mmCIF file of C-alpha atoms and ligand atoms in Angstrom:
data_model
loop_
_atom_site.group_PDB
_atom_site.id
_atom_site.type_symbol
_atom_site.label_atom_id
_atom_site.label_comp_id
_atom_site.label_asym_id
_atom_site.label_seq_id
_atom_site.Cartn_x
_atom_site.Cartn_y
_atom_site.Cartn_z
ATOM 1 C CA MET A 1 174.888 63.051 156.918
ATOM 2 C CA GLY A 2 172.451 65.778 156.228
ATOM 3 C CA TYR A 3 168.848 65.276 155.272
ATOM 4 C CA LYS A 4 167.266 62.376 153.434
ATOM 5 C CA PHE A 5 165.741 64.703 150.808
ATOM 6 C CA GLU A 6 169.214 65.963 149.939
ATOM 7 C CA ARG A 7 170.210 62.475 148.905
ATOM 8 C CA LEU A 8 167.368 61.949 146.398
ATOM 9 C CA PRO A 9 169.132 60.988 143.159
ATOM 10 C CA GLN A 10 167.038 63.441 141.078
ATOM 11 C CA LEU A 11 167.900 66.372 143.335
ATOM 12 C CA ILE A 12 170.121 69.033 141.794
ATOM 13 C CA ASP A 13 171.642 71.533 144.167
ATOM 14 C CA MET A 14 171.201 74.988 142.731
ATOM 15 C CA ARG A 15 171.693 76.920 145.950
ATOM 16 C CA GLY A 16 173.555 80.123 145.259
ATOM 17 C CA LYS A 17 173.698 79.418 141.542
ATOM 18 C CA LEU A 18 170.489 81.139 140.429
ATOM 19 C CA PRO A 19 170.068 84.852 139.805
ATOM 20 C CA HIS A 20 169.898 86.656 143.199
ATOM 21 C CA LYS A 21 170.499 89.983 144.765
ATOM 22 C CA GLY A 22 171.575 89.432 148.341
ATOM 23 C CA GLN A 23 169.925 86.622 150.241
ATOM 24 C CA TYR A 24 166.932 85.823 152.454
ATOM 25 C CA ASN A 25 167.024 86.070 156.214
ATOM 26 C CA MET A 26 167.164 82.861 158.169
ATOM 27 C CA ARG A 27 163.898 81.560 159.627
ATOM 28 C CA ASN A 28 163.084 82.544 163.185
ATOM 29 C CA GLY A 29 163.499 79.269 165.023
ATOM 30 C CA GLY A 30 165.496 77.712 162.163
ATOM 31 C CA VAL A 31 164.437 74.678 160.176
ATOM 32 C CA LYS A 32 162.307 73.527 163.174
ATOM 33 C CA ALA A 33 159.980 76.474 162.515
ATOM 34 C CA ILE A 34 158.691 74.744 159.336
ATOM 35 C CA THR A 35 155.275 73.274 159.955
ATOM 36 C CA THR A 36 153.748 73.377 156.495
ATOM 37 C CA ARG A 37 154.938 72.143 153.133
ATOM 38 C CA VAL A 38 153.208 74.457 150.631
ATOM 39 C CA TRP A 39 152.641 73.175 147.092
ATOM 40 C CA HIS A 40 152.624 75.528 144.131
ATOM 41 C CA HIS A 41 152.637 75.367 140.381
ATOM 42 C CA SER A 42 154.516 77.960 138.353
ATOM 43 C CA LEU A 43 151.429 78.954 136.352
ATOM 44 C CA THR A 44 153.706 78.904 133.265
ATOM 45 C CA LYS A 45 152.867 76.264 130.694
ATOM 46 C CA LEU A 46 155.429 73.491 130.458
ATOM 47 C CA ASN A 47 156.102 74.096 126.811
ATOM 48 C CA LEU A 48 156.961 77.804 127.258
ATOM 49 C CA LYS A 49 160.564 78.916 127.062
ATOM 50 C CA GLY A 50 160.402 80.743 130.398
ATOM 51 C CA SER A 51 159.280 77.621 132.305
ATOM 52 C CA ASN A 52 162.520 77.039 134.187
ATOM 53 C CA VAL A 53 164.143 77.911 137.488
ATOM 54 C CA HIS A 54 166.435 80.523 135.994
ATOM 55 C CA ALA A 55 163.518 82.458 134.551
ATOM 56 C CA PHE A 56 161.590 82.236 137.849
ATOM 57 C CA ALA A 57 164.622 83.421 139.844
ATOM 58 C CA ASP A 58 165.148 86.278 137.403
ATOM 59 C CA TYR A 59 161.505 87.292 137.666
ATOM 60 C CA HIS A 60 161.384 87.097 141.448
ATOM 61 C CA VAL A 61 164.607 89.108 141.815
ATOM 62 C CA ARG A 62 164.165 91.723 139.089
ATOM 63 C CA THR A 63 160.421 92.194 138.992
ATOM 64 C CA ASN A 64 159.385 91.356 142.536
ATOM 65 C CA GLY A 65 162.550 92.741 144.075
ATOM 66 C CA TRP A 66 163.090 89.678 146.241
ATOM 67 C CA PRO A 67 166.636 88.655 147.181
ATOM 68 C CA GLU A 68 166.324 85.191 145.659
ATOM 69 C CA ILE A 69 163.845 82.865 143.932
ATOM 70 C CA GLY A 70 160.668 82.392 145.952
ATOM 71 C CA TYR A 71 160.654 78.580 146.195
ATOM 72 C CA ALA A 72 163.040 76.443 148.204
ATOM 73 C CA LEU A 73 162.442 73.496 145.886
ATOM 74 C CA VAL A 74 161.307 73.322 142.259
ATOM 75 C CA ILE A 75 160.221 70.172 140.467
ATOM 76 C CA ASP A 76 160.843 70.279 136.747
ATOM 77 C CA PRO A 77 158.798 67.772 134.707
ATOM 78 C CA ASN A 78 160.681 68.873 131.557
ATOM 79 C CA LYS A 79 163.870 67.332 132.912
ATOM 80 C CA VAL A 80 163.465 63.643 133.689
ATOM 81 C CA ILE A 81 166.159 61.701 135.464
ATOM 82 C CA ASN A 82 165.632 57.975 135.761
ATOM 83 C CA GLY A 83 161.853 58.244 135.434
ATOM 84 C CA ARG A 84 161.752 61.116 137.921
ATOM 85 C CA ALA A 85 161.297 64.833 137.387
ATOM 86 C CA ALA A 86 164.386 66.809 138.417
ATOM 87 C CA ILE A 87 164.128 68.536 141.780
ATOM 88 C CA TYR A 88 166.070 71.748 142.005
ATOM 89 C CA TYR A 89 167.178 72.732 145.479
ATOM 90 C CA CYS A 90 167.070 76.512 145.074
ATOM 91 C CA VAL A 91 167.003 78.126 148.472
ATOM 92 C CA ASP A 92 168.364 76.569 151.651
ATOM 93 C CA ILE A 93 165.438 75.376 153.767
ATOM 94 C CA ALA A 94 166.824 77.258 156.787
ATOM 95 C CA LYS A 95 166.150 80.498 154.924
ATOM 96 C CA LYS A 96 162.799 82.282 154.982
ATOM 97 C CA SER A 97 161.957 82.497 151.270
ATOM 98 C CA TYR A 98 158.988 84.480 149.986
ATOM 99 C CA HIS A 99 155.973 82.647 148.666
ATOM 100 C CA VAL A 100 153.069 82.932 151.102
ATOM 101 C CA GLY A 101 153.265 86.445 152.595
ATOM 102 C CA ASN A 102 152.750 86.378 156.346
ATOM 103 C CA SER A 103 153.121 82.595 156.516
ATOM 104 C CA ASN A 104 156.630 82.410 155.051
ATOM 105 C CA ASN A 105 158.417 81.715 158.319
ATOM 106 C CA PHE A 106 156.699 78.400 158.945
ATOM 107 C CA SER A 107 156.164 77.408 155.321
ATOM 108 C CA LEU A 108 158.387 75.545 152.864
ATOM 109 C CA GLY A 109 157.695 76.522 149.258
ATOM 110 C CA ILE A 110 157.699 73.700 146.742
ATOM 111 C CA CYS A 111 156.805 74.498 143.132
ATOM 112 C CA VAL A 112 156.037 72.104 140.316
ATOM 113 C CA ILE A 113 156.757 73.719 136.959
ATOM 114 C CA GLY A 114 153.716 73.906 134.695
ATOM 115 C CA ASP A 115 150.304 75.499 134.451
ATOM 116 C CA TYR A 116 147.980 72.748 135.600
ATOM 117 C CA ARG A 117 144.905 74.551 134.375
ATOM 118 C CA TYR A 118 146.205 73.222 131.029
ATOM 119 C CA ASP A 119 149.119 70.865 131.644
ATOM 120 C CA LYS A 120 148.701 67.387 133.024
ATOM 121 C CA LEU A 121 150.804 66.106 135.953
ATOM 122 C CA SER A 122 153.188 63.504 134.465
ATOM 123 C CA GLU A 123 154.175 60.282 136.186
ATOM 124 C CA PRO A 124 157.786 61.414 136.649
ATOM 125 C CA ALA A 125 156.444 64.600 138.292
ATOM 126 C CA MET A 126 154.151 62.613 140.631
ATOM 127 C CA ARG A 127 156.966 60.263 141.503
ATOM 128 C CA SER A 128 159.183 63.210 142.481
ATOM 129 C CA ILE A 129 156.405 64.905 144.429
ATOM 130 C CA ALA A 130 155.814 61.660 146.359
ATOM 131 C CA GLU A 131 159.523 60.938 146.959
ATOM 132 C CA LEU A 132 160.250 64.512 148.003
ATOM 133 C CA HIS A 133 157.260 64.561 150.285
ATOM 134 C CA ASP A 134 158.187 61.256 151.925
ATOM 135 C CA ALA A 135 161.805 62.285 152.383
ATOM 136 C CA LEU A 136 160.859 65.632 153.885
ATOM 137 C CA ALA A 137 158.356 63.939 156.194
ATOM 138 C CA ALA A 138 161.029 61.429 157.269
ATOM 139 C CA ASP A 139 163.429 64.314 157.884
ATOM 140 C CA GLY A 140 160.828 65.969 160.103
ATOM 141 C CA ILE A 141 160.646 68.991 157.842
ATOM 142 C CA GLY A 142 157.024 70.091 158.110
ATOM 143 C CA LYS A 143 154.073 68.322 159.640
ATOM 144 C CA GLU A 144 151.378 68.957 157.029
ATOM 145 C CA ASP A 145 150.848 69.746 153.405
ATOM 146 C CA LYS A 146 148.804 72.525 151.898
ATOM 147 C CA SER A 147 148.304 74.030 148.526
ATOM 148 C CA HIS A 148 149.074 77.731 148.110
ATOM 149 C CA ASN A 149 145.384 78.583 148.083
ATOM 150 C CA GLU A 150 144.809 76.757 151.355
ATOM 151 C CA MET A 151 147.084 79.248 153.073
ATOM 152 C CA PRO A 152 145.590 82.268 154.910
ATOM 153 C CA GLY A 153 144.739 85.055 152.486
ATOM 154 C CA TYR A 154 145.332 83.077 149.317
ATOM 155 C CA ALA A 155 141.981 81.403 148.697
ATOM 156 C CA TRP A 156 141.708 83.405 145.463
ATOM 157 C CA LYS A 157 144.907 82.025 144.014
ATOM 158 C CA GLN A 158 144.785 79.416 141.241
ATOM 159 C CA CYS A 159 147.568 77.529 142.918
ATOM 160 C CA CYS A 160 148.302 74.729 142.954
ATOM 161 C CA ILE A 161 145.340 73.296 140.874
ATOM 162 C CA TYR A 162 146.981 69.886 140.432
ATOM 163 C CA ASP A 163 145.975 67.299 142.969
ATOM 164 C CA TYR A 164 148.963 67.431 145.311
ATOM 165 C CA GLU A 165 147.390 65.004 147.768
ATOM 166 C CA LYS A 166 146.961 62.370 145.082
ATOM 167 C CA ALA A 167 150.543 62.942 143.924
ATOM 168 C CA ILE A 168 151.869 62.624 147.452
ATOM 169 C CA GLY A 169 150.176 59.240 147.707
ATOM 170 C CA PHE A 170 151.320 58.203 144.257
ATOM 171 C CA LEU A 171 153.894 55.645 145.409
ATOM 172 C CA LYS A 172 151.754 53.703 147.784
ATOM 173 C CA GLY A 173 148.458 54.295 146.058
ATOM 174 C CA LYS A 174 147.445 54.762 149.626
ATOM 175 C CA LYS A 175 144.128 56.251 150.696
ATOM 176 C CA PRO A 176 144.117 59.682 152.378
ATOM 177 C CA GLU A 177 144.180 59.475 156.151
ATOM 178 C CA ALA A 178 140.958 58.642 157.924
ATOM 179 C CA LEU A 179 138.804 61.686 158.454
ATOM 180 C CA PRO A 180 138.044 63.067 161.832
ATOM 181 C CA ALA A 181 134.418 63.090 162.856
ATOM 182 C CA THR A 182 134.113 66.850 162.535
ATOM 183 C CA TYR A 183 135.884 69.489 160.526
ATOM 184 C CA LYS A 184 136.356 73.165 161.314
ATOM 185 C CA VAL A 185 135.726 75.444 158.316
ATOM 186 C CA GLN A 186 138.772 77.388 157.202
ATOM 187 C CA GLU A 187 138.997 80.465 155.047
ATOM 188 C CA GLY A 188 138.119 79.700 151.466
ATOM 189 C CA ASP A 189 136.479 76.338 152.210
ATOM 190 C CA THR A 190 133.399 75.138 150.377
ATOM 191 C CA LEU A 191 131.458 71.952 150.909
ATOM 192 C CA TRP A 192 133.170 70.804 147.767
ATOM 193 C CA SER A 193 136.690 71.430 149.039
ATOM 194 C CA ILE A 194 135.786 69.752 152.344
ATOM 195 C CA ALA A 195 134.411 66.759 150.527
ATOM 196 C CA GLN A 196 137.564 66.567 148.411
ATOM 197 C CA LYS A 197 139.712 66.091 151.505
ATOM 198 C CA ASP A 198 138.445 62.574 151.564
ATOM 199 C CA GLY A 199 139.594 61.998 147.994
ATOM 200 C CA PRO A 200 137.515 61.928 144.807
ATOM 201 C CA ASP A 201 135.713 58.716 145.722
ATOM 202 C CA GLY A 202 134.992 59.516 149.336
ATOM 203 C CA ILE A 203 132.490 61.863 150.948
ATOM 204 C CA THR A 204 130.378 63.865 148.532
ATOM 205 C CA VAL A 205 128.830 67.310 148.878
ATOM 206 C CA GLU A 206 125.468 65.558 149.180
ATOM 207 C CA ASP A 207 126.773 63.484 152.084
ATOM 208 C CA LEU A 208 127.789 66.653 153.880
ATOM 209 C CA ILE A 209 124.462 68.277 153.264
ATOM 210 C CA VAL A 210 122.638 65.208 154.582
ATOM 211 C CA ALA A 211 124.905 64.971 157.609
ATOM 212 C CA ASN A 212 124.505 68.635 158.437
ATOM 213 C CA PRO A 213 120.818 69.477 158.298
ATOM 214 C CA GLY A 214 120.119 73.152 158.253
ATOM 215 C CA ILE A 215 123.527 74.059 156.818
ATOM 216 C CA ASN A 216 123.726 76.798 154.246
ATOM 217 C CA PRO A 217 126.040 75.427 151.539
ATOM 218 C CA ARG A 218 126.816 78.900 150.178
ATOM 219 C CA GLY A 219 127.275 80.578 153.529
ATOM 220 C CA LEU A 220 129.925 78.570 155.356
ATOM 221 C CA LYS A 221 131.577 80.569 158.109
ATOM 222 C CA VAL A 222 135.226 80.295 159.156
ATOM 223 C CA GLY A 223 135.335 78.306 162.403
ATOM 224 C CA GLN A 224 131.978 76.623 161.810
ATOM 225 C CA VAL A 225 132.074 72.945 162.658
ATOM 226 C CA ILE A 226 130.919 70.533 159.996
ATOM 227 C CA ASN A 227 129.810 67.048 160.882
ATOM 228 C CA LEU A 228 131.726 64.392 158.928
ATOM 229 C CA GLY A 229 131.181 61.437 161.213
ATOM 230 C CA LYS A 230 128.208 59.775 159.611
ATOM 231 C CA ALA A 231 128.507 61.547 156.327
ATOM 232 C CA GLN A 232 130.009 58.606 154.510
ATOM 233 C CA TYR A 233 126.985 56.506 155.336
ATOM 234 C CA ALA A 234 124.333 59.205 154.996
ATOM 235 C CA PHE A 235 124.168 59.081 151.258
ATOM 236 C CA THR A 236 123.746 55.846 149.390
ATOM 237 C CA ARG A 237 126.579 55.500 147.030
ATOM 238 C CA LYS A 238 126.455 53.520 143.818
ATOM 239 C CA PRO A 239 129.313 51.162 143.174
ATOM 240 C CA ASP A 240 131.829 52.521 140.689
ATOM 241 C CA GLU A 241 130.492 52.221 137.216
ATOM 242 C CA PRO A 242 132.780 51.228 134.387
ATOM 243 C CA LYS A 243 134.195 54.208 132.507
ATOM 244 C CA LYS A 244 132.164 55.293 129.581
ATOM 245 C CA PRO A 245 133.276 57.614 126.824
ATOM 246 C CA GLN A 246 132.219 61.173 127.560
ATOM 247 C CA SER A 247 129.829 61.147 124.567
ATOM 248 C CA SER A 248 127.723 58.410 126.105
ATOM 249 C CA TYR A 249 127.081 60.354 129.287
ATOM 250 C CA ARG A 250 123.615 61.748 129.707
ATOM 251 C CA PHE A 251 125.066 65.238 129.945
ATOM 252 C CA PRO A 252 128.179 65.394 127.783
ATOM 253 C CA LEU A 253 130.176 68.490 128.526
ATOM 254 C CA PRO A 254 131.753 70.658 125.839
ATOM 255 C CA GLU A 255 135.533 71.163 125.694
ATOM 256 C CA GLY A 256 137.119 74.578 125.554
ATOM 257 C CA ILE A 257 135.990 77.986 126.693
ATOM 258 C CA LEU A 258 132.400 79.325 126.528
ATOM 259 C CA LYS A 259 131.398 82.771 127.591
ATOM 260 C CA LYS A 260 128.727 85.401 127.327
ATOM 261 C CA GLY A 261 127.697 86.033 123.717
ATOM 262 C CA ASP A 262 128.511 82.502 122.574
ATOM 263 C CA ARG A 263 125.821 80.436 120.835
ATOM 264 C CA GLY A 264 125.320 76.936 119.613
ATOM 265 C CA GLU A 265 125.083 73.291 120.537
ATOM 266 C CA LYS A 266 127.961 73.511 123.044
ATOM 267 C CA VAL A 267 126.137 76.194 124.954
ATOM 268 C CA LYS A 268 123.064 73.967 124.965
ATOM 269 C CA GLN A 269 125.065 71.091 126.414
ATOM 270 C CA LEU A 270 126.344 73.355 129.175
ATOM 271 C CA GLN A 271 122.817 74.620 129.888
ATOM 272 C CA ARG A 272 121.416 71.100 130.154
ATOM 273 C CA ALA A 273 124.217 70.077 132.528
ATOM 274 C CA LEU A 274 123.760 73.116 134.757
ATOM 275 C CA ASP A 275 120.016 72.534 134.783
ATOM 276 C CA ALA A 276 120.562 68.885 135.816
ATOM 277 C CA VAL A 277 122.486 69.966 138.920
ATOM 278 C CA TYR A 278 119.933 72.652 139.859
ATOM 279 C CA PHE A 279 121.844 75.727 138.686
ATOM 280 C CA ARG A 280 119.017 76.886 136.479
ATOM 281 C CA PRO A 281 120.264 78.725 133.378
ATOM 282 C CA GLY A 282 116.808 79.798 132.116
ATOM 283 C CA ALA A 283 115.745 78.481 128.751
ATOM 284 C CA ILE A 284 117.850 75.755 127.130
ATOM 285 C CA ASP A 285 118.247 77.823 124.015
ATOM 286 C CA GLY A 286 121.933 77.590 123.115
ATOM 287 C CA ILE A 287 122.468 81.269 123.895
ATOM 288 C CA TYR A 288 125.058 82.159 126.554
ATOM 289 C CA GLY A 289 123.177 85.164 127.870
ATOM 290 C CA ALA A 290 122.903 86.827 131.271
ATOM 291 C CA LYS A 291 120.990 83.954 132.827
ATOM 292 C CA THR A 292 123.474 81.307 131.680
ATOM 293 C CA GLU A 293 126.372 83.458 132.869
ATOM 294 C CA ASP A 294 124.640 83.869 136.189
ATOM 295 C CA ALA A 295 124.116 80.105 136.531
ATOM 296 C CA VAL A 296 127.814 79.527 135.800
ATOM 297 C CA LYS A 297 128.704 82.140 138.426
ATOM 298 C CA ARG A 298 126.408 80.580 141.020
ATOM 299 C CA PHE A 299 127.943 77.172 140.274
ATOM 300 C CA GLN A 300 131.470 78.603 140.566
ATOM 301 C CA SER A 301 130.667 80.421 143.796
ATOM 302 C CA VAL A 302 129.866 77.045 145.360
ATOM 303 C CA TYR A 303 132.510 74.857 143.738
ATOM 304 C CA LEU A 304 135.259 77.205 142.507
ATOM 305 C CA PRO A 305 135.157 80.148 144.836
ATOM 306 C CA TYR A 306 138.449 81.543 143.585
ATOM 307 C CA GLU A 307 137.308 81.517 140.005
ATOM 308 C CA VAL A 308 133.888 83.202 139.887
ATOM 309 C CA ASP A 309 134.056 84.822 136.471
ATOM 310 C CA GLY A 310 130.985 83.439 134.722
ATOM 311 C CA VAL A 311 133.217 81.931 132.037
ATOM 312 C CA TYR A 312 133.031 78.168 131.398
ATOM 313 C CA GLY A 313 136.494 76.676 131.009
ATOM 314 C CA PRO A 314 138.454 73.523 131.916
ATOM 315 C CA ASN A 315 138.165 73.953 135.697
ATOM 316 C CA THR A 316 134.441 74.553 135.574
ATOM 317 C CA MET A 317 134.099 71.586 133.268
ATOM 318 C CA GLU A 318 135.978 69.291 135.669
ATOM 319 C CA LYS A 319 133.904 70.321 138.643
ATOM 320 C CA LEU A 320 130.651 70.115 136.711
ATOM 321 C CA LYS A 321 131.599 66.640 135.511
ATOM 322 C CA ALA A 322 132.288 65.564 139.075
ATOM 323 C CA VAL A 323 129.035 67.039 140.368
ATOM 324 C CA LEU A 324 127.053 65.311 137.608
ATOM 325 C CA LYS A 325 128.812 62.057 138.500
ATOM 326 C CA SER A 326 127.942 62.518 142.176
ATOM 327 C CA LYS A 327 124.307 62.890 141.125
ATOM 328 C CA GLY A 328 124.508 59.592 139.289
ATOM 329 C CA TYR A 329 124.637 60.949 135.741
HETATM 330 ZN ZN1 LIG B 401 151.616 79.460 144.378
#
């Protein structure tokens, strides 16, 4: 008997076996109270020694002063069982564990070990995300999935970063569900994040702008209704072009981190790319000065609202690459 997810062969029951100091209260309303499966990453790089459930439990108990580890379930890509990342069952799902503040009672915390600003989601990890998701859904545990930073009050959090929706669909390679005709703006949304709900090859920011004349892309308000209905057809999309090496793109993007004070060809590449997508950096002079920093900040405020620091890094690069692509470059 019991739940389907508990019978996954890669699941390892660690309930009660991790460092703890007392235990969490039960959820008000029991397991039925769970509406949302919340996806996290541990923000600790996979190759670090402390990237394991014991270390997380220790940290949550000793440093945060919580009774137990924060996540009910932890997926560990470092431990692969039969082509699947191990899933540690850490806190009974009937208990209200701490991971999303005021939303804990109705949220189930699932963490994938790794820092996906740097790490890459492995196939065994995606397989376990998909299988765990499908089993939980079949068990009726939760009705929807969200990343940590889609939860109220956490828009600033760099969690989960990895594409949990893609991972959830990994097994079927299935398309995300059909979009409703309109969408109500939630806290932390940008046109970019709304467009992403349709998957990377679906609606673009440009589609949304065209479908919503008069909209202010930088001033979305919570509760504002965005028209999605005709968006897919509003912008003429080019068929997928074959993949080219990055160097043959018109605006190749530099790897690594660039910030104020940096100089050189990489800065020039960044400036050209920003200029191409209308975030004017001033002169294309290879100097990361105040104007370039400001352009990066403006770009981030539209596309990476939880990461507006004026520093060009991997996340900014990924978004910039996608925006260039959406403009046909
Ligand atoms: Zn998180």
